Amino acid sequence: MQRESERWHTLGEHLAELDDALADLRVHTTMDAELVTALTLPQLTEIQLAVAQAADSFKVIASRFTRTTVNIGVSGAARMGKSTLLQSISGLDDNQIPTGHGIPVTAVRSRIFHSPAVRRAELEMHSPESFLTAVISPLHAALDLSPAPRTVAEFRDWVYPEAHPDTRHRVLLTRLRELHSALTSYEPLLTGGVKTVPLEEVRPFVAYPTHEEISKAGERVERAYAAVREARIECAFPHEHVARIGIVDLPGLGEVVADAERQHVAGLRNEVDAVLVVKRSSDTSSFFDETDTAGLGLLDEVRGFVRSTGEFAYLVHNTDPDKPHLAENLRGDLLRNVNGGEPDRFFTVFETDVRDPERVGREVLGPLLKRMAEGLPVMDAEVLAGTRTQASSVRDRTRLQLTDLRRALDQVARRAGVPEEVNEAKAAQLRSTIARRLRVLVAELAAEAHGSVLDQGFGEAVEKAYEDVVGWIQDGFGKGPDAWKEEALACMITEGHAAAFAGPEFSRIRVEISRRFAALDDFFTARLTAAWDRTAAVLAAECGALFQDDGSGEADSASSSDDATAAPAVAPVARSGRDVLAELAELFAASSQPCPGLASAVNSLLDVRLEYRTLLYPRVRPDLAPLNLQVTHPDTGEQMQHVAVPLTAEGAEHLHELFNSLAEQAAFRIQRSLSQEAAVPAVVIHALVEQFEDTLIRSGTSVMEFRRFVRSYRNDLWPAEFKGIDEANSRFARVLRVTQDISKTLEEGQR
């Protein structure tokens, strides 16, 4: 039962969150009037209250099942012997349970428990707030005196009328004036805590002043009871074999007090296992009257889900041995009018003299406890079943509200635009606009690669490399002409032939010429960097919001609607194209829904290297063939050595001239060959970008990954457009989550 109470409490929290989430969603700008109406659940507040009551009911049942005492309420109209019966059961006297003759005496509900070792009274005191709410406000309401005082100081300063023409109202006004005039006597007691007093001193805290006390003190009479919410008394009961018994002293039925019915039964359901209603025969009342009937009706509220009133409420016929005829009259009335002519048919009647503790034990307490020993398990089961049935009704109503809400949420999803549909549309648009811009760029690169106009920059780079090579040759191959000739002569004389010098020198010259023409790598790097910049500009035109750098760059997203044949608008980007592309690849790979295909396309474009030694060197390598010690005879095809000079200074001079001639011819041939390959860099770059465009736009996963990309970065790509949608969707998702929590909680209870 404790777990069930906690579950219903949790359900109440979920419903409160749902109420808040719906209110939050209703005020969003994406909601129109019809959706707002659909998202308004008129019964939600009522269901919240019912759920809270269900949680309290299971909590109370848990308290009922774990309570260690059997609690018996004692009720009855004034002057029926109720207080005397309490004395006979508990062994207390007038100092703790006052009795009176002709006037009400019980002012505070008391709980009296059998305790063989403890004898004391614990008083639960009113706080100023609870005193005003539970005592003063009901009197003001009954007398139509409004507004009620909000503070004790306001109550102290209130001026009340002297009298009222209506009898009942006159009595209530008298009570109110008595509390007002005696405020100083109990105001210090309004502490809201628990006060412990000896049993011998408890009477003023639970009973009205006696007639003698009022006559003696007048308006200055003390009314400590006004500060007491409830009393708990512990003492040893005088009856044998009695243990774990609690007696609840209820204020008298028919007493003229404000909100009497609520005060009589408030908080007693499942706290009282049975009630004894005392009825005494007298000269003026030997029958069951309207007050008694109304009292039994009140006890139905305490009975709750216990089906049989007779198992819960019992009548105590208080007889007077000196007036047997009056007892006979009441006995007959109870038989005829209460039990329909059949003894104990509806209510069990215990007949005793409440002044005699021994008779009370034998004729009331013993038979009652025997009945309860048999009936309590049945009543417990009925209480549990009734509470579960009531909770089941609340559960069904809650489910019905959830069904209505889900239909409303379906309307929101269709009409307010849950962004998945918007996401797909934006992903398709982004992919399409990037494709159009890349197609324009690829077309431009194709024109550059296959057009009639050669790349002037390439020609200039080749010419510069050629001049550098020629200058190096004329400078004695980097050593100076004289030094070169001296080195050649020394080697030839030492080794005895020219080949010893010529062979290694040919190799060195070939390598150096190739290295110096490799200066074209700077040109290739510039062309590749330009291609990256142009490609990055195309992407930044649509995704530029992702690459903003302190406001220095802003994508020209408006240009996405331009004619696809126009040149791509270049969005200013603070960083290099390579940096932008590298960041884009990282964004693709690190998005909340990764896009490995798109990331691979960008990384492949960035992984390219344009170099002379790999791109053009194989094409010009034959032009270096004459720079060898042995060459192929042009007529016979045989290998021949074409370096034969005397081992003299004149021979070294001749060798220098030969090397100069061969090297310059090789450089010239390379220049001419490279000039014929002027289109190669542009062709390569066109092929690279075209492959990139094909992979990015038309790979098998392109559509899916563009959707993933947009899901991950839509707020960055289109912040203004998606801000409202995402905010609404977040509120929508919160409502969905709470409804799922509610459904789960309901299902757990069903299991």
XYZ file of C-alpha atoms in Angstrom:
751
model
C 0.000 0.000 0.000
C 2.898 2.344 0.660
C 4.302 1.609 -2.786
C 0.861 2.122 -4.308
C 0.526 5.455 -2.543
C 3.937 6.508 -3.832
C 2.952 5.422 -7.358
C -0.198 7.553 -7.270
C 1.792 10.410 -5.831
C 4.229 10.034 -8.739
C 1.276 9.989 -11.131
C 0.099 13.236 -9.568
C 3.524 14.781 -10.156
C 3.426 13.637 -13.795
C -0.052 15.166 -14.231
C 1.141 18.436 -12.707
C 4.077 18.436 -15.124
C 1.690 17.606 -17.981
C -0.529 20.534 -17.014
C 2.495 22.819 -17.033
C 3.854 21.367 -20.291
C 0.489 21.775 -22.048
C 0.198 25.353 -20.844
C 3.709 25.982 -22.163
C 2.869 24.436 -25.537
C -0.462 26.263 -25.874
C 1.127 29.710 -25.660
C 3.746 29.007 -28.322
C 3.486 31.075 -31.478
C 3.121 28.009 -33.701
C -0.220 27.128 -32.087
C -3.415 28.475 -33.621
C -6.715 28.871 -31.735
C -8.022 25.470 -32.792
C -4.883 23.677 -31.607
C -4.965 25.585 -28.326
C -8.538 24.388 -27.775
C -7.579 20.809 -28.651
C -4.716 20.935 -26.134
C -7.006 22.091 -23.333
C -8.146 19.199 -21.151
C -11.084 20.520 -19.090
C -11.088 17.517 -16.739
C -7.366 17.567 -16.004
C -7.666 19.596 -12.792
C -10.470 17.371 -11.550
C -8.423 14.255 -12.333
C -5.392 15.721 -10.571
C -7.513 16.133 -7.449
C -8.841 12.569 -7.770
C -5.295 11.220 -8.196
C -4.138 13.125 -5.122
C -7.076 11.670 -3.186
C -6.173 8.162 -4.402
C -2.586 8.665 -3.208
C -3.891 9.814 0.172
C -6.315 6.891 0.333
C -3.579 4.307 -0.154
C -1.402 6.156 2.328
C -4.218 6.074 4.875
C -4.803 2.373 4.191
C -1.112 1.718 4.732
C -1.439 3.541 8.048
C -4.557 1.503 8.873
C -2.821 -1.820 8.166
C 0.308 -0.894 10.121
C -1.544 0.646 13.064
C -0.753 -1.291 16.251
C -4.009 -0.466 18.062
C -7.686 -1.219 17.562
C -9.361 2.192 17.748
C -12.921 2.581 18.976
C -14.754 5.857 18.578
C -17.294 6.948 21.168
C -19.983 9.364 20.098
C -23.389 10.559 21.082
C -25.429 13.640 21.729
C -24.880 15.742 24.818
C -26.207 14.329 28.103
C -26.343 10.765 26.769
C -23.465 9.450 28.952
C -20.711 9.480 26.348
C -18.068 10.904 28.680
C -19.131 8.563 31.462
C -18.691 5.569 29.144
C -15.214 6.815 28.274
C -14.363 7.015 31.967
C -15.607 3.488 32.576
C -13.492 2.105 29.688
C -10.305 4.079 30.364
C -10.353 4.435 34.139
C -9.968 8.219 33.892
C -12.092 10.696 35.827
C -13.553 14.185 35.476
C -10.103 15.747 35.516
C -9.340 14.123 32.153
C -12.795 13.329 30.717
C -15.170 15.851 32.204
C -18.846 15.131 32.489
C -21.593 17.690 32.846
C -25.237 17.981 33.561
C -27.274 19.655 30.862
C -24.387 21.365 29.046
C -21.772 20.189 26.522
C -18.365 19.684 28.070
C -16.102 18.009 25.448
C -14.355 20.794 23.523
C -11.472 18.868 21.901
C -11.317 15.478 20.260
C -9.209 13.167 22.377
C -7.524 9.848 21.647
C -7.061 7.665 24.699
C -4.734 4.658 24.522
C -4.160 1.807 26.941
C -0.589 1.951 28.211
C 0.400 -0.059 31.271
C 3.559 1.982 31.897
C 2.885 5.540 30.709
C 0.443 8.081 32.122
C 0.433 11.428 30.358
C -1.322 13.745 27.905
C 0.219 15.038 24.686
C -1.558 18.070 23.281
C -1.216 18.972 19.607
C -1.429 22.761 19.651
C -2.832 25.040 16.990
C -0.539 27.434 15.217
C -1.917 30.952 14.730
C -2.678 30.050 11.106
C -4.458 26.766 11.853
C -6.405 28.395 14.715
C -7.730 31.079 12.384
C -8.461 28.543 9.615
C -10.043 25.745 11.664
C -11.736 27.692 14.483
C -12.360 31.337 13.653
C -13.014 31.224 9.889
C -15.871 28.626 10.171
C -17.572 30.797 12.791
C -17.232 33.871 10.587
C -18.602 31.943 7.621
C -21.572 30.593 9.603
C -22.388 34.080 10.870
C -21.792 35.682 7.461
C -19.065 37.896 8.895
C -16.540 38.497 6.159
C -13.750 38.717 5.559
C -12.351 36.483 8.291
C -9.326 37.878 10.157
C -6.013 36.926 8.536
C -3.893 37.400 11.647
C -4.384 37.000 15.377
C -3.874 40.747 15.708
C -6.794 41.365 13.331
C -8.922 38.946 15.386
C -7.959 40.789 18.580
C -9.045 44.143 17.103
C -12.300 42.803 15.615
C -15.516 44.323 16.967
C -18.359 41.797 17.109
C -22.098 42.554 17.468
C -23.722 42.031 20.841
C -26.499 39.663 19.710
C -28.177 37.919 16.800
C -31.934 37.405 16.273
C -31.593 33.768 15.123
C -31.192 31.305 18.000
C -28.544 29.107 16.428
C -26.604 32.087 15.155
C -26.921 33.687 18.585
C -25.223 30.634 20.132
C -22.445 30.706 17.514
C -21.932 34.422 18.062
C -21.675 33.793 21.790
C -18.980 31.179 21.161
C -17.093 33.605 18.947
C -17.316 36.420 21.472
C -16.111 34.053 24.214
C -13.054 33.127 22.161
C -12.455 36.793 21.380
C -12.643 37.985 24.976
C -10.452 35.125 26.253
C -7.743 35.509 23.593
C -5.063 36.579 26.043
C -5.554 33.329 28.000
C -4.640 31.005 25.094
C -2.743 33.145 22.567
C 0.640 32.183 24.110
C -0.334 28.534 23.569
C -0.712 28.928 19.780
C 2.724 27.444 19.174
C 1.899 24.723 16.649
C 3.924 22.141 18.561
C 3.157 19.375 21.052
C 2.688 20.189 24.723
C 2.945 17.470 27.384
C 0.950 17.922 30.608
C 0.186 15.646 33.559
C -3.222 13.976 33.366
C -4.296 15.802 36.510
C -3.930 19.131 34.659
C -5.414 18.226 31.282
C -9.064 19.218 31.867
C -8.870 22.921 30.884
C -7.181 21.896 27.616
C -9.985 19.525 26.506
C -13.212 20.819 28.149
C -15.319 23.925 28.189
C -15.283 25.932 31.435
C -17.866 24.817 33.996
C -20.831 26.967 34.910
C -19.168 27.736 38.206
C -15.936 28.820 36.490
C -17.823 31.101 34.118
C -19.886 32.602 36.942
C -16.760 33.278 38.973
C -14.459 34.674 36.239
C -16.983 36.089 33.781
C -15.429 37.274 30.516
C -11.956 36.709 31.997
C -12.459 32.966 32.149
C -9.564 31.068 30.580
C -10.205 28.972 27.487
C -7.008 26.992 26.941
C -8.939 24.404 24.906
C -9.176 26.928 22.035
C -5.444 26.460 21.357
C -5.634 22.635 21.215
C -6.137 20.826 17.952
C -6.274 17.298 19.427
C -5.271 15.478 22.608
C -3.549 12.102 22.997
C -3.877 10.513 26.423
C -2.047 7.407 27.604
C -3.030 5.506 30.749
C -3.667 1.984 32.023
C -7.216 0.747 31.310
C -8.837 -1.074 34.248
C -10.091 -4.063 32.236
C -8.383 -7.443 32.213
C -6.923 -8.838 29.015
C -7.147 -5.451 27.284
C -4.111 -4.342 25.287
C -3.469 -2.196 22.226
C -6.816 -0.473 22.536
C -7.460 3.144 21.602
C -10.591 5.158 22.431
C -11.433 8.244 20.350
C -13.539 10.802 22.216
C -15.680 12.564 19.638
C -17.395 15.932 20.331
C -21.077 15.457 21.085
C -23.615 15.055 18.293
C -26.087 17.867 17.981
C -23.738 20.373 19.564
C -24.135 23.844 18.154
C -20.721 24.624 16.743
C -19.624 26.021 13.400
C -18.931 23.356 10.787
C -19.897 20.701 13.333
C -20.214 17.843 10.869
C -16.728 18.361 9.391
C -15.181 18.707 12.852
C -16.934 15.559 13.998
C -15.524 13.229 11.319
C -12.474 15.076 9.944
C -9.511 12.736 9.559
C -11.176 9.720 11.165
C -11.684 7.484 8.121
C -9.480 4.406 8.569
C -8.375 5.789 11.923
C -11.411 4.354 13.736
C -12.261 0.652 13.450
C -15.666 0.848 15.129
C -17.871 3.483 16.777
C -20.031 3.219 19.885
C -23.015 5.601 19.734
C -24.372 6.229 23.228
C -28.114 6.752 23.671
C -29.748 7.214 27.087
C -33.419 7.036 27.883
C -34.769 10.073 29.713
C -38.037 11.758 30.602
C -37.758 13.888 27.431
C -36.039 11.512 25.051
C -36.786 7.798 25.052
C -36.650 7.392 21.304
C -34.164 7.593 18.449
C -34.625 11.178 17.179
C -33.382 13.227 14.208
C -30.161 14.167 15.958
C -29.311 10.511 16.461
C -30.164 9.652 12.868
C -28.015 12.537 11.611
C -25.189 11.305 13.795
C -25.315 7.848 12.231
C -25.284 9.509 8.822
C -22.081 11.299 9.766
C -20.546 8.028 10.821
C -21.123 6.697 7.305
C -18.419 9.109 6.196
C -16.048 7.609 8.743
C -17.099 4.078 7.748
C -15.937 4.678 4.200
C -15.788 1.491 2.139
C -16.899 -0.818 4.938
C -20.091 -2.253 3.434
C -22.017 -3.117 6.586
C -22.935 -0.236 8.839
C -23.697 -2.760 11.550
C -20.124 -4.054 11.502
C -18.811 -0.555 12.061
C -21.336 1.307 14.235
C -22.816 -0.096 17.454
C -25.474 1.399 19.708
C -24.969 1.573 23.465
C -28.278 1.747 25.327
C -27.362 3.567 28.540
C -29.914 2.307 31.102
C -30.837 3.808 34.452
C -31.649 1.035 36.971
C -33.856 3.467 38.841
C -36.032 4.146 35.772
C -36.697 0.790 34.122
C -39.796 2.030 32.303
C -37.771 4.623 30.398
C -35.286 1.949 29.367
C -38.142 -0.201 28.130
C -39.473 2.654 25.999
C -36.089 3.238 24.328
C -35.500 -0.506 23.977
C -38.746 -0.847 22.048
C -38.028 2.184 19.867
C -34.603 0.815 18.931
C -36.116 -2.552 18.061
C -38.948 -1.138 15.955
C -37.528 1.972 14.303
C -33.819 1.196 14.101
C -33.692 -2.573 13.587
C -37.025 -3.080 11.832
C -38.495 -5.272 14.573
C -35.644 -7.823 14.531
C -32.998 -7.644 17.300
C -29.600 -6.490 16.042
C -30.765 -6.697 12.423
C -29.055 -3.511 11.309
C -27.253 -2.350 14.430
C -26.014 -4.347 17.388
C -27.348 -2.818 20.589
C -25.269 -3.185 23.768
C -27.313 -2.459 26.876
C -25.496 -1.401 30.031
C -25.184 1.169 32.770
C -22.247 3.257 31.581
C -21.517 4.305 35.183
C -20.502 0.759 36.058
C -17.004 -0.095 34.670
C -17.469 -3.795 35.409
C -20.725 -3.980 33.458
C -19.219 -1.883 30.638
C -16.351 -4.354 30.362
C -18.645 -7.367 30.403
C -21.598 -6.063 28.388
C -19.918 -3.676 25.916
C -16.156 -3.896 25.614
C -15.834 -7.705 25.663
C -18.623 -8.447 23.113
C -17.433 -5.575 20.902
C -13.841 -6.812 20.748
C -15.032 -10.341 20.007
C -17.088 -9.056 17.078
C -14.180 -6.973 15.847
C -11.750 -9.904 16.030
C -13.983 -11.636 13.500
C -15.023 -8.594 11.489
C -11.836 -6.540 11.174
C -10.248 -8.718 8.424
C -13.485 -8.496 6.449
C -13.656 -4.732 6.888
C -9.982 -4.376 5.939
C -10.603 -6.324 2.742
C -13.666 -4.185 1.954
C -11.709 -0.978 2.527
C -8.921 -2.194 0.260
C -11.323 -3.359 -2.451
C -13.296 -0.116 -2.319
C -10.166 1.992 -2.528
C -8.868 -0.025 -5.468
C -12.222 0.240 -7.256
C -12.244 3.988 -6.743
C -8.636 4.215 -7.932
C -9.498 2.090 -10.962
C -12.154 4.598 -11.935
C -9.600 7.405 -11.655
C -7.153 5.357 -13.739
C -9.767 4.835 -16.472
C -10.613 8.544 -16.536
C -6.921 9.373 -16.757
C -6.464 6.991 -19.676
C -9.442 8.545 -21.443
C -7.862 11.968 -21.067
C -4.592 10.611 -22.466
C -6.476 9.234 -25.473
C -8.012 12.655 -26.104
C -4.617 14.267 -25.671
C -2.933 11.917 -28.148
C -5.517 12.838 -30.781
C -4.792 16.497 -30.111
C -1.046 15.879 -30.335
C -1.569 14.173 -33.695
C -3.191 17.391 -34.912
C -0.254 19.397 -33.607
C 2.188 17.083 -35.347
C 0.324 17.382 -38.650
C -0.430 21.080 -38.600
C 2.245 22.736 -36.496
C 5.033 20.929 -38.284
C 7.069 18.566 -36.183
C 10.408 19.261 -37.885
C 11.133 15.834 -39.336
C 9.181 16.763 -42.443
C 10.743 20.226 -42.408
C 14.132 18.604 -41.845
C 13.770 16.366 -44.899
C 12.694 19.290 -47.056
C 15.617 21.426 -45.906
C 18.044 18.538 -46.457
C 16.768 18.065 -50.008
C 17.010 21.806 -50.634
C 20.558 21.996 -49.265
C 21.714 19.024 -51.332
C 20.088 20.467 -54.456
C 21.543 23.969 -54.109
C 25.035 22.628 -53.355
C 24.729 20.330 -56.384
C 23.793 23.256 -58.632
C 26.661 25.382 -57.376
C 29.169 22.545 -57.739
C 27.896 21.868 -61.259
C 28.615 25.486 -62.179
C 32.118 25.199 -60.686
C 32.805 21.913 -62.511
C 31.681 23.500 -65.785
C 34.067 26.403 -65.239
C 36.949 24.018 -64.505
C 36.113 21.978 -67.621
C 36.290 25.125 -69.726
C 39.646 25.966 -68.200
C 40.960 22.436 -68.831
C 39.801 22.014 -72.405
C 39.611 25.556 -73.699
C 41.837 27.083 -76.396
C 43.443 29.551 -74.027
C 46.448 28.013 -72.276
C 47.192 28.660 -68.685
C 49.469 31.689 -68.831
C 50.586 31.060 -65.304
C 51.820 27.600 -66.208
C 53.860 28.949 -69.143
C 55.413 31.585 -66.931
C 56.283 28.988 -64.302
C 57.919 26.732 -66.952
C 59.867 29.647 -68.414
C 61.089 30.681 -64.987
C 62.242 27.126 -64.206
C 63.968 26.887 -67.616
C 65.848 30.156 -67.096
C 66.944 28.974 -63.673
C 68.322 25.755 -65.182
C 70.140 27.618 -67.971
C 71.657 30.025 -65.484
C 72.863 27.139 -63.398
C 74.430 25.482 -66.482
C 76.185 28.652 -67.525
C 77.519 29.035 -64.000
C 79.605 25.936 -64.481
C 76.857 23.670 -63.222
C 76.848 25.431 -59.903
C 80.691 25.308 -59.502
C 81.913 28.020 -61.867
C 83.326 27.184 -65.348
C 86.988 27.277 -64.354
C 86.517 25.227 -61.234
C 84.459 22.700 -63.151
C 87.172 22.327 -65.824
C 89.950 21.998 -63.227
C 88.006 19.300 -61.400
C 87.364 17.458 -64.693
C 91.074 17.571 -65.739
C 92.274 16.353 -62.346
C 89.881 13.406 -62.360
C 90.745 12.428 -65.969
C 94.503 12.505 -65.326
C 94.141 10.601 -62.085
C 91.881 7.879 -63.481
C 93.445 7.825 -66.954
C 90.223 8.406 -68.898
C 87.352 10.934 -69.221
C 84.606 8.480 -68.311
C 85.643 8.545 -64.654
C 84.471 12.161 -64.453
C 81.804 12.241 -67.144
C 79.688 9.329 -65.830
C 79.000 10.723 -62.305
C 78.687 14.274 -63.640
C 75.986 13.315 -66.130
C 74.004 11.774 -63.258
C 74.399 14.856 -61.079
C 73.313 17.186 -63.880
C 70.216 15.087 -64.675
C 69.118 15.107 -61.025
C 69.733 18.834 -60.633
C 67.843 19.761 -63.797
C 64.891 17.648 -62.635
C 65.033 19.221 -59.196
C 65.028 22.731 -60.580
C 62.091 22.035 -62.847
C 60.333 20.642 -59.767
C 59.952 24.284 -58.730
C 56.722 23.941 -60.703
C 55.338 22.361 -57.494
C 54.708 25.884 -56.209
C 52.506 26.508 -59.213
C 50.666 23.222 -58.716
C 50.150 23.989 -55.025
C 48.735 27.389 -55.872
C 46.356 25.877 -58.428
C 45.223 23.190 -55.971
C 44.782 25.780 -53.217
C 42.694 27.872 -55.600
C 40.537 24.811 -56.347
C 40.015 24.218 -52.622
C 39.136 27.881 -52.142
C 36.605 27.806 -54.971
C 35.066 24.567 -53.712
C 34.929 25.878 -50.135
C 33.271 29.059 -51.384
C 30.560 26.991 -53.076
C 29.870 25.079 -49.861
C 30.109 28.171 -47.684
C 27.492 29.857 -49.880
C 24.984 27.357 -48.427
C 26.628 26.331 -45.132
C 28.487 29.504 -44.317
C 26.718 29.926 -40.980
C 28.804 26.995 -39.754
C 32.064 28.777 -40.582
C 31.507 32.240 -39.172
C 34.586 33.682 -37.531
C 33.804 36.559 -35.185
C 31.406 37.985 -37.734
C 34.047 38.348 -40.425
C 32.296 35.984 -42.816
C 28.675 35.588 -43.705
C 27.242 33.067 -46.135
C 25.243 34.432 -49.007
C 22.359 32.054 -48.389
C 19.983 34.235 -50.338
C 21.913 33.459 -53.483
C 20.762 29.856 -53.315
C 17.670 30.931 -55.189
C 19.701 32.420 -58.048
C 19.930 30.872 -61.470
C 21.999 27.671 -61.220
C 23.927 28.666 -64.316
C 25.280 31.765 -62.652
C 28.739 31.764 -61.143
C 28.648 30.575 -57.557
C 28.488 33.381 -55.066
C 31.646 33.383 -53.040
C 30.861 33.771 -49.370
C 33.607 35.620 -47.526
C 35.394 33.093 -45.348
C 38.026 34.254 -42.888
C 40.054 31.071 -43.206
C 41.572 29.286 -46.184
C 39.489 26.984 -48.329
C 41.512 24.033 -47.077
C 40.709 24.958 -43.455
C 37.018 25.322 -44.260
C 36.902 21.975 -46.033
C 38.782 20.303 -43.188
C 36.314 21.723 -40.691
C 33.398 20.615 -42.840
C 34.815 17.069 -42.952
C 35.096 17.149 -39.167
C 31.516 18.421 -38.842
C 30.323 15.603 -41.089
C 32.189 13.000 -39.041
C 31.410 14.399 -35.573
C 27.733 15.250 -36.023
C 25.211 13.694 -33.646
C 24.208 11.461 -36.568
C 27.539 10.855 -38.352
C 27.862 11.274 -42.120
C 30.912 9.147 -43.039
C 30.255 9.223 -46.786
C 30.161 13.020 -46.939
C 33.224 13.247 -44.692
C 35.114 10.803 -46.943
C 34.276 12.846 -50.059
C 35.772 15.993 -48.526
C 38.790 14.181 -47.095
C 39.522 12.612 -50.508
C 39.568 16.055 -52.101
C 41.940 17.312 -49.410
C 44.202 14.273 -49.698
C 45.323 15.166 -53.244
C 48.925 16.268 -54.018
C 49.873 17.856 -57.384
C 53.650 17.445 -57.881
C 56.010 17.777 -60.863
C 57.764 14.489 -60.108
C 54.511 12.491 -60.175
C 52.461 14.499 -62.638
C 54.931 15.617 -65.393
C 58.337 14.101 -64.757
C 57.468 10.797 -66.460
C 56.523 12.798 -69.569
C 59.868 14.674 -69.786
C 62.182 11.911 -68.607
C 63.168 10.945 -72.228
C 64.392 14.494 -72.748
C 67.184 13.795 -70.233
C 68.364 10.632 -72.037
C 71.330 12.306 -73.872
C 72.787 13.251 -70.500
C 74.390 9.804 -70.152
C 77.907 8.430 -70.683
C 76.536 5.917 -73.153
C 73.830 6.692 -75.649
C 72.059 4.800 -78.403
C 73.415 5.339 -81.943
C 70.628 6.884 -83.995
C 71.370 4.700 -87.040
C 72.598 1.367 -85.708
C 70.760 1.405 -82.360
C 73.876 0.221 -80.625
C 75.136 1.639 -77.340
C 78.046 4.024 -77.798
C 80.155 6.262 -75.598
C 80.117 9.793 -76.940
C 82.658 11.312 -74.558
C 86.217 10.994 -75.835
C 88.626 13.853 -75.100
C 92.382 14.034 -74.527
C 93.607 14.159 -70.950
C 94.718 17.774 -71.271
C 93.464 21.251 -70.449
C 92.170 21.487 -74.013
C 90.354 18.206 -73.462
C 88.745 19.574 -70.263
C 87.668 22.690 -72.181
C 86.152 20.565 -74.896
C 84.396 18.416 -72.275
C 82.890 21.532 -70.685
C 81.554 22.714 -74.014
C 80.049 19.282 -74.671
C 78.340 19.153 -71.278
C 77.027 22.717 -71.691
C 75.591 21.872 -75.075
C 73.945 18.634 -73.925
C 72.536 20.163 -70.754
C 71.094 23.222 -72.509
C 69.577 21.009 -75.184
C 67.975 18.822 -72.472
C 66.627 21.885 -70.655
C 65.220 23.233 -73.913
C 63.583 19.918 -74.743
C 62.034 19.773 -71.276
C 60.753 23.326 -71.634
C 59.212 22.450 -74.976
C 57.672 19.222 -73.648
C 56.237 20.960 -70.585
C 54.767 23.699 -72.716
C 52.864 21.039 -74.589
C 51.437 19.787 -71.253
C 50.064 23.151 -70.156
C 46.513 21.805 -69.880
C 47.410 18.906 -67.582
C 47.080 20.732 -64.220
C 43.687 22.150 -65.155
C 42.546 18.753 -66.440
C 43.621 17.099 -63.204
C 41.909 19.714 -61.035
C 38.733 19.480 -63.112
C 38.755 15.696 -62.659
C 39.310 16.009 -58.902
C 36.470 18.464 -58.313
C 34.162 16.565 -60.654
C 34.859 13.368 -58.698
C 34.236 15.244 -55.434
C 30.926 16.585 -56.728
C 29.852 13.131 -57.886
C 30.755 11.501 -54.566
C 29.217 14.215 -52.394
C 25.928 14.480 -54.267
C 25.295 11.123 -55.892
C 26.797 8.446 -53.660
C 24.438 5.771 -52.378
C 24.224 7.343 -48.901
C 24.157 10.998 -49.958
C 20.423 11.612 -49.419
C 20.405 9.913 -46.026
C 23.541 11.662 -44.835
C 22.376 15.106 -45.906
C 19.300 14.490 -43.742
C 21.524 13.504 -40.854
C 23.681 16.566 -41.389
C 20.660 18.873 -41.337
C 19.257 17.196 -38.215
C 22.535 17.801 -36.427
C 23.224 21.381 -37.533
C 19.931 22.873 -38.658
C 19.969 25.475 -35.870
C 23.416 26.589 -37.036
C 22.521 26.505 -40.718
C 19.169 28.304 -40.372
C 19.061 29.731 -36.838
C 16.151 32.102 -37.357
C 14.033 29.584 -39.220
C 14.434 26.663 -36.848
C 14.488 28.512 -33.548
C 10.704 28.707 -33.246
C 10.166 25.228 -34.660
C 12.687 23.626 -32.323
C 11.327 25.498 -29.350
C 7.819 24.298 -30.175
C 9.102 20.810 -30.833
C 10.907 20.772 -27.498
C 7.673 21.671 -25.777
C 5.846 19.091 -27.869
C 8.440 16.446 -26.947
C 8.065 17.320 -23.282
C 4.314 16.714 -23.480
C 4.937 13.391 -25.243
C 7.479 12.339 -22.627
C 5.153 13.172 -19.750
C 2.243 11.296 -21.365
C 4.543 8.287 -21.730
C 5.516 8.570 -18.058
C 1.835 8.699 -17.113
C 1.007 5.658 -19.257
C 3.923 3.733 -17.768
C 2.839 4.596 -14.228
C -0.733 3.508 -14.983
C 0.480 0.221 -16.467
C 2.613 -0.484 -13.408
C -0.449 -0.057 -11.223
C -2.509 -2.329 -13.462
C 0.091 -5.098 -13.111
